[in-house]
Coordinates of C-alpha atoms and ligand atoms in Angstrom, one line a residue:
M553 CA 23.6 -10.9 -8.5
H554 CA 22.4 -8.0 -10.7
F555 CA 18.6 -8.0 -10.4
P556 CA 17.7 -7.6 -14.1
D557 CA 19.3 -11.0 -14.7
Y558 CA 17.7 -12.7 -11.7
T559 CA 15.4 -15.6 -12.5
V560 CA 13.7 -18.3 -10.5
Q561 CA 12.1 -21.6 -11.4
Q562 CA 8.4 -22.2 -11.0
P563 CA 8.1 -24.6 -8.0
D564 CA 6.8 -28.1 -9.0
L565 CA 3.4 -28.8 -7.3
D566 CA 3.9 -32.5 -7.0
A567 CA 7.4 -32.2 -5.6
T568 CA 6.0 -29.6 -3.1
R569 CA 3.2 -32.0 -2.1
T570 CA 5.8 -34.7 -1.4
A571 CA 7.9 -32.3 0.6
Y572 CA 4.9 -31.3 2.7
E573 CA 4.1 -35.0 3.4
S574 CA 7.6 -35.4 4.8
L575 CA 7.3 -32.2 6.9
H576 CA 4.1 -33.4 8.4
Q577 CA 5.6 -36.8 9.3
R578 CA 8.6 -35.1 10.9
L579 CA 6.4 -32.7 12.9
N580 CA 4.2 -35.6 14.1
S581 CA 7.2 -37.6 15.3
A582 CA 8.8 -34.6 17.1
T583 CA 9.1 -35.2 20.9
S584 CA 9.9 -31.6 21.9
G585 CA 9.6 -28.0 20.7
A586 CA 13.4 -28.1 19.9
D587 CA 12.7 -31.1 17.5
C588 CA 10.2 -29.0 15.6
L589 CA 12.5 -26.0 15.0
P590 CA 14.6 -27.6 12.1
V591 CA 11.3 -28.8 10.5
I592 CA 10.0 -25.3 10.6
A593 CA 13.2 -24.0 9.1
D594 CA 13.0 -26.5 6.2
W595 CA 9.3 -25.5 5.7
D596 CA 10.3 -21.9 5.6
R597 CA 12.8 -22.6 2.8
L598 CA 9.9 -24.3 0.9
L599 CA 7.7 -21.3 1.5
C600 CA 10.4 -18.9 0.4
E601 CA 10.8 -20.8 -2.9
F602 CA 7.2 -20.2 -3.7
K603 CA 7.1 -16.6 -2.5
E604 CA 10.2 -15.9 -4.5
W605 CA 8.6 -17.2 -7.7
S606 CA 5.3 -15.5 -7.1
N607 CA 6.9 -12.1 -6.1
L608 CA 9.3 -12.1 -9.1
T609 CA 6.5 -13.0 -11.5
Y610 CA 4.4 -10.1 -10.0
I611 CA 7.3 -7.7 -10.4
R612 CA 8.1 -8.7 -14.0
F613 CA 4.4 -8.5 -15.0
H614 CA 4.2 -5.0 -13.6
Q615 CA 7.3 -4.0 -15.5
D616 CA 5.8 -5.0 -18.8
T617 CA 2.1 -5.8 -18.7
Q618 CA 2.2 -6.5 -22.5
N619 CA 4.9 -9.1 -22.5
E620 CA 3.3 -12.4 -23.5
D621 CA 5.6 -14.5 -21.3
Y622 CA 4.9 -12.4 -18.2
I623 CA 1.2 -12.4 -18.9
A624 CA 1.3 -16.2 -19.1
A625 CA 3.4 -16.5 -15.9
R626 CA 1.2 -14.2 -14.0
K627 CA -1.8 -16.2 -15.1
T628 CA -0.1 -19.4 -13.8
V629 CA 0.6 -17.8 -10.5
D630 CA -3.0 -16.7 -10.2
E631 CA -4.2 -20.2 -11.0
I632 CA -1.9 -22.3 -8.9
T633 CA -1.4 -20.1 -5.8
P634 CA -4.5 -21.5 -4.1
K635 CA -3.1 -25.0 -4.4
F636 CA 0.1 -23.9 -2.5
T637 CA -2.0 -21.9 -0.1
D638 CA -3.9 -25.1 0.7
L639 CA -0.6 -27.0 1.5
E640 CA 0.7 -24.0 3.6
T641 CA -2.5 -23.6 5.5
S642 CA -2.7 -27.3 6.6
F643 CA 0.9 -27.1 7.8
K644 CA 0.1 -23.9 9.7
Q645 CA -2.9 -25.7 11.2
A646 CA -0.7 -28.6 12.3
L647 CA 1.7 -26.1 14.0
L648 CA -1.3 -24.4 15.7
D649 CA -2.4 -27.8 17.0
S650 CA 1.0 -28.9 18.0
P651 CA 1.5 -29.9 21.7
F652 CA 4.8 -27.9 21.5
R653 CA 3.1 -24.7 20.3
D654 CA 4.1 -22.7 23.3
E655 CA 7.7 -23.9 23.2
I656 CA 7.9 -23.1 19.4
A657 CA 6.4 -19.6 20.0
A658 CA 8.9 -18.9 22.7
A659 CA 11.8 -19.9 20.5
T660 CA 10.5 -17.9 17.5
A661 CA 7.8 -15.3 18.0
P662 CA 4.2 -15.6 19.4
Q663 CA 3.2 -13.2 16.6
L664 CA 3.8 -16.0 14.1
F665 CA 1.0 -18.1 15.6
A666 CA -1.4 -15.1 15.7
K667 CA -0.8 -14.6 12.0
W668 CA -1.2 -18.2 11.2
E669 CA -4.5 -18.3 13.1
C670 CA -5.7 -15.5 10.8
N671 CA -4.4 -17.4 7.7
T672 CA -6.2 -20.7 8.7
R673 CA -9.4 -18.8 9.4
S674 CA -9.3 -17.2 5.9
F675 CA -8.7 -20.3 3.8
A676 CA -10.3 -23.7 3.1
P677 CA -9.9 -25.8 0.0
V678 CA -13.6 -25.1 -0.8
I679 CA -12.7 -21.6 -1.9
E680 CA -9.7 -22.5 -4.1
D681 CA -11.5 -21.9 -7.4
D682 CA -13.0 -18.7 -6.0
L683 CA -9.5 -17.4 -5.1
A684 CA -8.2 -18.1 -8.6
A685 CA -11.2 -16.3 -10.1
E686 CA -10.6 -13.4 -7.7
A687 CA -7.0 -13.1 -8.7
K688 CA -8.0 -13.2 -12.4
L689 CA -10.4 -10.2 -11.8
E690 CA -7.6 -8.3 -10.0
S691 CA -5.3 -8.9 -12.9
E692 CA -8.0 -7.7 -15.3
Y693 CA -8.4 -4.5 -13.4
T694 CA -4.6 -3.9 -13.4
A695 CA -4.3 -4.6 -17.1
L696 CA -7.3 -2.4 -17.9
I697 CA -5.8 0.6 -16.1
A698 CA -2.3 0.0 -17.6
S699 CA -3.8 -0.3 -21.1
A700 CA -5.2 3.3 -21.1
Q701 CA -3.9 5.3 -24.0
I702 CA -5.1 8.9 -23.7
D703 CA -4.6 11.6 -26.3
F704 CA -3.6 14.7 -24.5
D705 CA -1.7 17.8 -25.5
G706 CA -0.6 16.2 -28.8
E707 CA 0.7 13.0 -27.1
T708 CA -0.6 9.6 -26.2
M709 CA -0.4 9.1 -22.5
T710 CA -0.9 6.5 -19.7
L711 CA -3.1 7.4 -16.7
S712 CA 0.1 7.7 -14.6
E713 CA 1.6 10.1 -17.2
L714 CA -1.5 12.2 -17.3
R715 CA -1.3 12.6 -13.5
Q716 CA 1.7 14.9 -13.9
F717 CA -0.7 17.7 -14.8
A718 CA -2.7 17.4 -11.6
D719 CA -0.5 20.1 -10.0
D720 CA 0.4 22.0 -13.2
A721 CA 0.6 25.8 -12.7
D722 CA -1.6 26.3 -15.7
R723 CA -5.2 25.9 -14.5
D724 CA -6.7 25.2 -17.9
K725 CA -4.2 22.4 -18.4
R726 CA -5.0 20.9 -15.0
E727 CA -8.7 21.1 -15.8
S728 CA -8.4 19.5 -19.3
A729 CA -6.1 16.7 -17.9
C730 CA -8.6 16.1 -15.2
R731 CA -11.4 15.9 -17.8
A732 CA -9.4 13.5 -20.0
N733 CA -8.9 11.3 -17.0
S734 CA -12.5 11.5 -16.0
Q735 CA -13.7 10.7 -19.5
W736 CA -11.5 7.6 -19.7
Y737 CA -13.1 6.3 -16.4
T738 CA -16.5 7.2 -17.8
D739 CA -15.9 5.3 -21.0
N740 CA -14.7 2.3 -19.1
A741 CA -17.4 2.5 -16.4
P742 CA -19.3 -0.5 -17.6
T743 CA -16.2 -2.7 -17.3
L744 CA -15.2 -1.2 -14.0
D745 CA -18.7 -1.8 -12.7
R746 CA -18.7 -5.4 -13.9
I747 CA -15.3 -6.2 -12.4
Y748 CA -16.2 -4.8 -9.0
D749 CA -19.6 -6.3 -9.0
E750 CA -18.1 -9.8 -9.7
Q751 CA -15.4 -9.2 -7.0
V752 CA -17.9 -8.2 -4.3
R753 CA -20.2 -11.2 -5.0
L754 CA -17.3 -13.6 -5.2
R755 CA -15.8 -12.3 -1.9
H756 CA -19.2 -12.4 -0.2
G757 CA -19.6 -16.0 -1.4
M758 CA -16.2 -17.0 -0.1
A759 CA -17.0 -15.5 3.3
Q760 CA -20.2 -17.6 3.5
K761 CA -18.4 -20.8 2.4
L762 CA -16.0 -20.2 5.3
G763 CA -18.8 -19.7 7.8
Y764 CA -18.8 -15.9 8.0
D765 CA -21.8 -13.7 7.8
K766 CA -20.2 -11.0 5.7
F767 CA -16.9 -10.5 3.8
T768 CA -15.8 -7.8 6.2
E769 CA -15.0 -10.4 8.9
L770 CA -13.1 -12.5 6.4
G771 CA -11.4 -9.3 5.0
Y772 CA -10.1 -8.5 8.5
Q773 CA -8.7 -12.0 8.8
R774 CA -7.1 -11.8 5.4
M775 CA -5.5 -8.5 6.4
T776 CA -4.2 -10.3 9.5
R777 CA -5.7 -7.7 11.8
I778 CA -4.7 -8.7 15.2
G779 CA -5.9 -7.1 18.4
Y780 CA -8.6 -4.9 16.9
G781 CA -11.7 -5.1 14.6
P782 CA -14.2 -3.0 12.7
E783 CA -15.4 -1.2 15.8
E784 CA -12.0 0.2 16.7
V785 CA -11.5 1.2 13.1
A786 CA -15.0 3.0 13.1
T787 CA -13.9 4.9 16.3
F788 CA -10.7 6.0 14.4
R789 CA -12.7 7.1 11.4
E790 CA -15.0 9.1 13.7
E791 CA -12.0 10.8 15.3
I792 CA -10.8 11.8 11.8
R793 CA -14.3 13.2 11.0
K794 CA -14.5 15.2 14.2
E795 CA -10.8 16.4 14.4
V796 CA -9.4 16.4 10.9
V797 CA -12.3 17.2 8.5
P798 CA -12.7 20.8 9.8
L799 CA -8.9 21.4 9.6
A800 CA -8.7 19.8 6.1
A801 CA -11.5 22.1 4.9
E802 CA -9.7 25.2 6.4
L803 CA -6.5 24.1 4.6
A804 CA -8.6 23.9 1.4
E805 CA -9.7 27.5 1.9
M806 CA -6.0 28.5 2.5
Q807 CA -5.2 26.8 -0.8
R808 CA -7.9 28.7 -2.6
Q809 CA -6.6 32.0 -1.3
T810 CA -3.1 31.1 -2.2
I811 CA -3.9 30.2 -5.8
G812 CA -6.3 33.1 -6.0
T813 CA -9.4 31.4 -7.5
D814 CA -13.1 32.0 -6.8
S815 CA -13.5 28.5 -5.7
L816 CA -11.3 25.4 -5.3
K817 CA -12.4 23.0 -8.0
F818 CA -11.5 19.3 -8.0
W819 CA -8.6 20.0 -10.4
D820 CA -7.2 22.5 -8.0
N821 CA -7.1 20.1 -5.1
A822 CA -3.4 19.1 -5.6
V823 CA -2.2 22.7 -6.1
Y824 CA -0.8 24.6 -3.1
S825 CA 1.2 27.3 -4.9
L826 CA 0.4 30.0 -7.4
K827 CA 3.5 28.9 -9.4
G828 CA 2.4 25.3 -9.3
N829 CA 3.8 22.9 -6.7
P830 CA 7.6 22.7 -6.6
R831 CA 9.0 20.0 -8.8
P832 CA 12.3 18.1 -8.4
L833 CA 15.0 20.0 -10.3
G834 CA 16.3 17.1 -12.3
D835 CA 15.5 13.8 -14.0
H836 CA 15.7 10.3 -12.7
D837 CA 19.5 9.9 -12.7
W838 CA 20.0 13.3 -11.1
M839 CA 17.4 12.3 -8.4
I840 CA 19.3 9.1 -7.7
D841 CA 22.5 11.1 -7.1
R842 CA 20.7 13.5 -4.7
A843 CA 19.2 10.5 -2.9
T844 CA 22.7 9.1 -2.5
E845 CA 23.8 12.3 -0.9
M846 CA 20.7 12.4 1.3
F847 CA 21.1 8.8 2.6
N848 CA 24.8 9.3 3.2
A849 CA 23.9 12.3 5.4
M850 CA 21.2 10.4 7.2
G851 CA 23.3 7.3 8.0
H852 CA 21.7 4.7 10.4
G853 CA 22.3 2.1 7.8
L854 CA 20.4 3.9 5.0
D855 CA 23.7 4.9 3.4
T856 CA 25.1 1.4 2.9
F857 CA 21.7 0.1 2.1
F858 CA 21.2 2.5 -0.7
D859 CA 24.6 1.7 -2.1
E860 CA 23.6 -1.9 -2.4
V861 CA 20.2 -0.9 -3.9
K862 CA 22.1 0.8 -6.7
S863 CA 24.7 -1.9 -7.3
R864 CA 22.1 -4.7 -7.5
G865 CA 19.9 -2.7 -9.8
V866 CA 16.8 -3.4 -7.8
M867 CA 14.9 -0.2 -8.8
D868 CA 12.5 0.4 -11.7
L869 CA 11.3 4.0 -11.3
K870 CA 10.7 5.4 -14.8
S871 CA 7.2 5.5 -16.4
R872 CA 6.8 3.9 -19.8
K873 CA 4.0 2.5 -22.0
G874 CA 2.8 -0.9 -20.9
K875 CA 4.3 -0.6 -17.4
A876 CA 1.7 -0.9 -14.7
G877 CA 1.0 2.2 -12.7
G878 CA 1.7 2.9 -9.0
G879 CA 4.6 2.2 -6.7
F880 CA 5.4 -0.8 -4.5
C881 CA 8.2 -2.7 -2.8
E882 CA 8.5 -6.4 -2.7
F883 CA 11.0 -8.4 -0.6
L884 CA 12.7 -11.3 -2.3
H885 CA 13.4 -13.8 0.5
L886 CA 16.0 -15.9 -1.3
Y887 CA 17.7 -13.0 -3.1
K888 CA 17.7 -11.5 0.5
F889 CA 16.9 -8.0 -0.9
P890 CA 13.9 -5.8 -1.6
F891 CA 12.9 -4.5 -5.0
I892 CA 11.6 -0.9 -5.5
Y893 CA 9.0 0.1 -8.1
A894 CA 7.6 3.5 -9.1
N895 CA 6.4 5.5 -12.1
F896 CA 8.2 8.9 -12.1
N897 CA 6.4 11.7 -13.9
G898 CA 8.5 14.7 -12.9
T899 CA 6.3 15.9 -10.1
R900 CA 6.8 16.1 -6.3
G901 CA 5.0 12.8 -6.2
D902 CA 8.3 11.2 -7.5
V903 CA 10.1 12.2 -4.3
D904 CA 7.2 11.1 -2.2
V905 CA 6.8 7.7 -3.8
F906 CA 10.6 7.2 -3.8
T907 CA 11.1 8.0 -0.1
H908 CA 8.0 6.0 0.7
E909 CA 9.1 2.8 -1.1
V910 CA 12.7 3.1 0.2
G911 CA 11.1 3.2 3.7
H912 CA 9.4 -0.2 3.0
A913 CA 12.6 -1.5 1.4
F914 CA 14.9 -0.4 4.2
Q915 CA 12.5 -2.0 6.8
S916 CA 12.4 -5.3 5.0
Y917 CA 16.1 -5.3 4.6
S918 CA 16.7 -4.4 8.3
S919 CA 14.5 -7.3 9.5
R920 CA 15.6 -9.9 6.9
N921 CA 17.1 -12.1 9.6
Q922 CA 14.0 -12.5 11.7
P923 CA 13.5 -16.2 12.6
H924 CA 10.8 -16.8 9.9
S925 CA 10.0 -15.3 6.6
D926 CA 6.4 -14.6 7.7
I927 CA 7.6 -11.9 10.1
V928 CA 10.1 -10.1 7.9
W929 CA 7.2 -7.8 7.1
P930 CA 5.0 -6.5 9.9
T931 CA 1.2 -6.5 9.3
T932 CA 0.5 -3.8 6.7
E933 CA -0.9 -1.1 9.0
A934 CA 2.5 -1.1 10.7
C935 CA 4.4 -1.4 7.4
E936 CA 3.1 1.9 6.3
I937 CA 4.7 3.6 9.3
H938 CA 8.1 2.9 7.9
S939 CA 7.3 4.2 4.5
M940 CA 5.4 7.3 5.5
G941 CA 7.7 7.8 8.4
L942 CA 10.7 8.1 6.0
E943 CA 8.8 10.6 3.9
F944 CA 8.8 12.9 7.0
L945 CA 12.3 12.0 8.3
T946 CA 13.8 13.0 4.9
W947 CA 12.4 16.6 5.3
P948 CA 15.7 18.2 6.3
H949 CA 17.2 17.1 2.9
M950 CA 14.4 18.2 0.6
D951 CA 16.6 21.2 -0.4
K952 CA 18.7 18.8 -2.4
F953 CA 15.8 17.9 -4.6
Y954 CA 14.0 21.2 -4.8
G955 CA 16.4 24.0 -3.8
E956 CA 16.2 25.8 -0.5
E957 CA 13.2 28.1 -1.0
A958 CA 11.0 25.5 -2.7
A959 CA 11.9 23.0 0.0
D960 CA 10.3 25.1 2.6
E961 CA 7.2 25.3 0.5
L962 CA 7.4 21.6 -0.2
R963 CA 7.4 20.7 3.5
R964 CA 4.2 22.8 4.1
I965 CA 2.6 21.1 1.1
H966 CA 3.6 17.6 2.4
L967 CA 2.1 18.3 5.8
M968 CA -1.1 20.0 4.4
S969 CA -1.7 17.2 1.9
S970 CA -1.1 14.5 4.5
L971 CA -3.7 16.0 6.8
Q972 CA -6.1 16.4 3.9
F973 CA -5.4 12.8 2.9
L974 CA -6.7 11.4 6.2
P975 CA -10.4 12.1 5.5
Y976 CA -10.0 10.8 1.9
G977 CA -8.3 7.6 3.2
V978 CA -11.0 6.9 5.8
S979 CA -13.7 7.4 3.1
I980 CA -12.2 4.7 1.0
D981 CA -12.3 2.5 4.1
H982 CA -15.8 3.4 5.1
F983 CA -17.1 2.8 1.5
Q984 CA -15.8 -0.8 1.6
H985 CA -17.5 -1.4 4.9
M986 CA -20.8 -0.3 3.4
V987 CA -20.3 -2.2 0.2
Y988 CA -19.6 -5.6 1.9
E989 CA -22.5 -4.9 4.3
K990 CA -24.8 -5.0 1.3
P991 CA -23.2 -7.2 -1.3
E992 CA -26.4 -7.4 -3.4
A993 CA -26.3 -3.7 -4.1
T994 CA -26.3 -2.6 -7.7
P995 CA -23.4 -0.5 -9.2
E996 CA -25.7 2.6 -9.1
E997 CA -26.4 2.0 -5.4
R998 CA -22.7 1.7 -4.7
N999 CA -22.1 5.1 -6.3
A1000 CA -24.8 6.5 -4.1
M1001 CA -23.1 5.0 -1.0
W1002 CA -19.9 6.7 -2.1
Q1003 CA -21.6 10.1 -2.5
E1004 CA -23.1 9.7 1.0
I1005 CA -19.6 9.1 2.4
E1006 CA -18.0 12.0 0.4
A1007 CA -20.5 14.4 2.0
M1008 CA -19.4 13.2 5.4
Y1009 CA -15.6 13.4 5.0
L1010 CA -14.8 15.4 1.9
P1011 CA -17.2 18.4 2.0
W1012 CA -14.7 20.7 0.1
Y1013 CA -14.5 18.6 -3.1
Q1014 CA -16.1 20.4 -6.0
Y1015 CA -16.5 18.3 -9.2
D1016 CA -18.6 20.6 -11.3
D1017 CA -19.6 18.5 -14.3
L1018 CA -16.7 16.0 -14.4
P1019 CA -18.5 13.0 -15.7
A1020 CA -17.0 10.2 -13.6
E1021 CA -16.7 12.1 -10.3
S1022 CA -20.0 13.9 -10.3
S1023 CA -21.8 10.6 -10.8
G1024 CA -20.2 9.1 -7.7
R1025 CA -17.5 7.2 -9.4
L1026 CA -14.3 8.6 -7.9
W1027 CA -13.8 5.4 -5.9
Q1028 CA -13.2 3.5 -9.2
Q1029 CA -9.8 5.2 -9.5
K1030 CA -8.6 3.6 -6.3
Q1031 CA -7.0 0.3 -7.2
H1032 CA -6.9 -0.9 -3.6
I1033 CA -10.7 -1.1 -3.6
Y1034 CA -10.5 -3.6 -6.4
N1035 CA -7.2 -5.4 -5.6
C1036 CA -6.7 -5.2 -1.8
P1037 CA -9.9 -5.0 0.1
F1038 CA -9.7 -3.2 3.5
Y1039 CA -6.0 -2.3 2.9
Y1040 CA -6.6 1.4 2.6
I1041 CA -7.2 2.3 6.3
D1042 CA -3.6 1.2 6.8
Y1043 CA -2.3 4.4 5.3
C1044 CA -4.4 6.4 7.7
L1045 CA -3.5 4.3 10.8
A1046 CA 0.2 4.5 9.8
L1047 CA 0.1 8.2 9.0
T1048 CA -0.9 8.9 12.6
G1049 CA 2.3 7.0 13.5
A1050 CA 4.4 8.7 10.8
L1051 CA 3.1 12.1 12.0
Q1052 CA 4.3 11.3 15.5
F1053 CA 7.8 10.6 14.0
W1054 CA 7.5 14.0 12.3
S1055 CA 6.6 15.6 15.6
K1056 CA 9.4 13.9 17.4
S1057 CA 11.9 14.9 14.7
R1058 CA 11.1 18.5 15.1
T1059 CA 12.4 18.5 18.7
D1060 CA 14.9 15.6 18.6
P1061 CA 15.9 14.6 15.1
S1062 CA 18.6 12.1 16.1
E1063 CA 16.4 10.3 18.6
A1064 CA 13.6 10.1 16.0
M1065 CA 16.0 8.6 13.5
E1066 CA 17.3 6.1 16.1
S1067 CA 13.9 5.0 17.1
Y1068 CA 12.9 4.7 13.4
A1069 CA 15.8 2.4 12.6
A1070 CA 15.1 0.3 15.7
L1071 CA 11.5 -0.1 14.6
C1072 CA 12.6 -1.2 11.2
K1073 CA 14.8 -4.0 12.7
L1074 CA 11.8 -5.4 14.6
G1075 CA 10.1 -6.2 11.3
G1076 CA 6.9 -8.1 12.0
S1077 CA 8.1 -9.8 15.2
K1078 CA 5.3 -8.1 17.2
P1079 CA 1.7 -7.2 16.6
Y1080 CA 0.8 -3.7 15.5
S1081 CA 0.1 -2.5 19.1
G1082 CA 3.4 -4.1 20.3
L1083 CA 5.4 -2.3 17.5
L1084 CA 3.7 1.0 18.4
E1085 CA 4.6 0.5 22.0
S1086 CA 8.3 -0.3 21.3
A1087 CA 8.6 2.8 19.3
G1088 CA 6.8 5.0 21.9
L1089 CA 4.0 5.8 19.5
Q1090 CA 0.4 6.3 20.6
S1091 CA -2.3 4.0 19.3
P1092 CA -4.7 5.5 16.8
F1093 CA -7.6 3.7 18.5
R1094 CA -7.2 5.9 21.6
N1095 CA -9.6 8.8 21.9
G1096 CA -7.7 12.0 21.3
C1097 CA -4.9 10.2 19.5
L1098 CA -4.7 13.1 16.9
T1099 CA -5.0 16.0 19.3
E1100 CA -1.2 16.6 19.9
I1101 CA -0.4 16.2 16.2
I1102 CA -3.0 18.6 15.1
K1103 CA -1.7 21.1 17.6
D1104 CA 1.8 20.7 16.2
A1105 CA 0.6 20.9 12.7
R1106 CA -1.4 24.1 13.3
D1107 CA 1.7 25.5 14.9
F1108 CA 3.9 24.6 12.0
L1109 CA 1.5 25.9 9.4
S1110 CA 0.6 29.1 11.1
Ligands
ZN1581 ZN1 3.3 1.7 1.2

């Protein structure tokens, strides 16, 4: 079915309750693990009906945040999701307590039980109302950001549209776009402060109701972090501080020399070329044609997959007013196909976000037949390996989008900006650890925490008098801080994996592609460490995990 016509019914809560009663009865009367398997399959169908409705509602709302029907549907999802979570969690608990647990795990995947353990530890009916309130605040942030209407250069623009000037060749234009962006965040600072303050207190309260000391512990369970905790993540951040921050600062100095300015201001950070960064040579439709050629050349299933993406119409990539910002990919379990979302604005970011989201989409499609919907996706730190990995594996085809000469430049820029991203990414993570450690902090104290972190990881940032950034408010522009606590480190963890694919592809491109496609097929059937191992990737929690990559990167960039 053509995706734009695809609709699903809202699941009926009472009918779902009755269905769960029957599932519990069948599970209780099972006399073997084999008896449990059809019960789990029927349960999965019920889960998928809910996920399908929730995911599709999320997609439609993002496509048009001003549509009254979508706003209402999104509100309904936010309100009733905790009721469904309650039913799901008690069934997961019943499976965890089952005398046939080991047999079921052997017939499906032990990783399912590890995930369900995290799920049961992060939910109890006592927090149902708090979860609904939390979702409401998240929607409020998304809607506020999407509502921005900024007068710039004789036009009214969204924040996403304004971002196209971040790497404009005209320095004055970059600076004024950056100031317009900063002014919008300053004007909206009271609301942004209020939303986050309420979120932090609400999350801390939920943690306490569930018996945790701080939200961080609950946050890790909610992220289904299996096999590692805040200590390992702190070690990784420290590795970045020691190994990558000095290199990132050197790269910033290289940038300054290339663009020939006295100093590298914040509005120069995204610019790596005197002519402005290379931009794709055509519009949306032209890019889709180039992408088709690229995936045909890459094979390994990407070719047929992308044909189906186009024939089903499962992409929404153009920017428009009222459409929520950002890029994402959702998998629709009943439709058996992923959906890809982005906001093209004519910059190199379009190619990045496109290859990134296709990476997610290809992985979820490759693993769609895993024995349970909960392991179609890996946990998110592993998910981002597939997306960021594909950004690097598509390197040999960048000439299609940029022309040959600009493609060489583009590859350098991609690598430089990825290395500079690592310190930024860990600062977003470190900030959240500090915030949830001291939930009673005032908004001003949070801004001071951010400034302390910036000094540690981002010493080359120069804001001058930009109102939002110079007062410690850069973090408010990162939607993950509001909407997905503790998610952001995943990009850094995964990038160390993706960079290993990059390194591998330099010496043996076909082996790199093969091992990438095999990793995609595994989906979420193993924990993060198990997936890394199967793909022959080093763990980021090992000391020296970045040494080889940095050597290779220096070699490439020299
Ligand atoms: Zn991603």
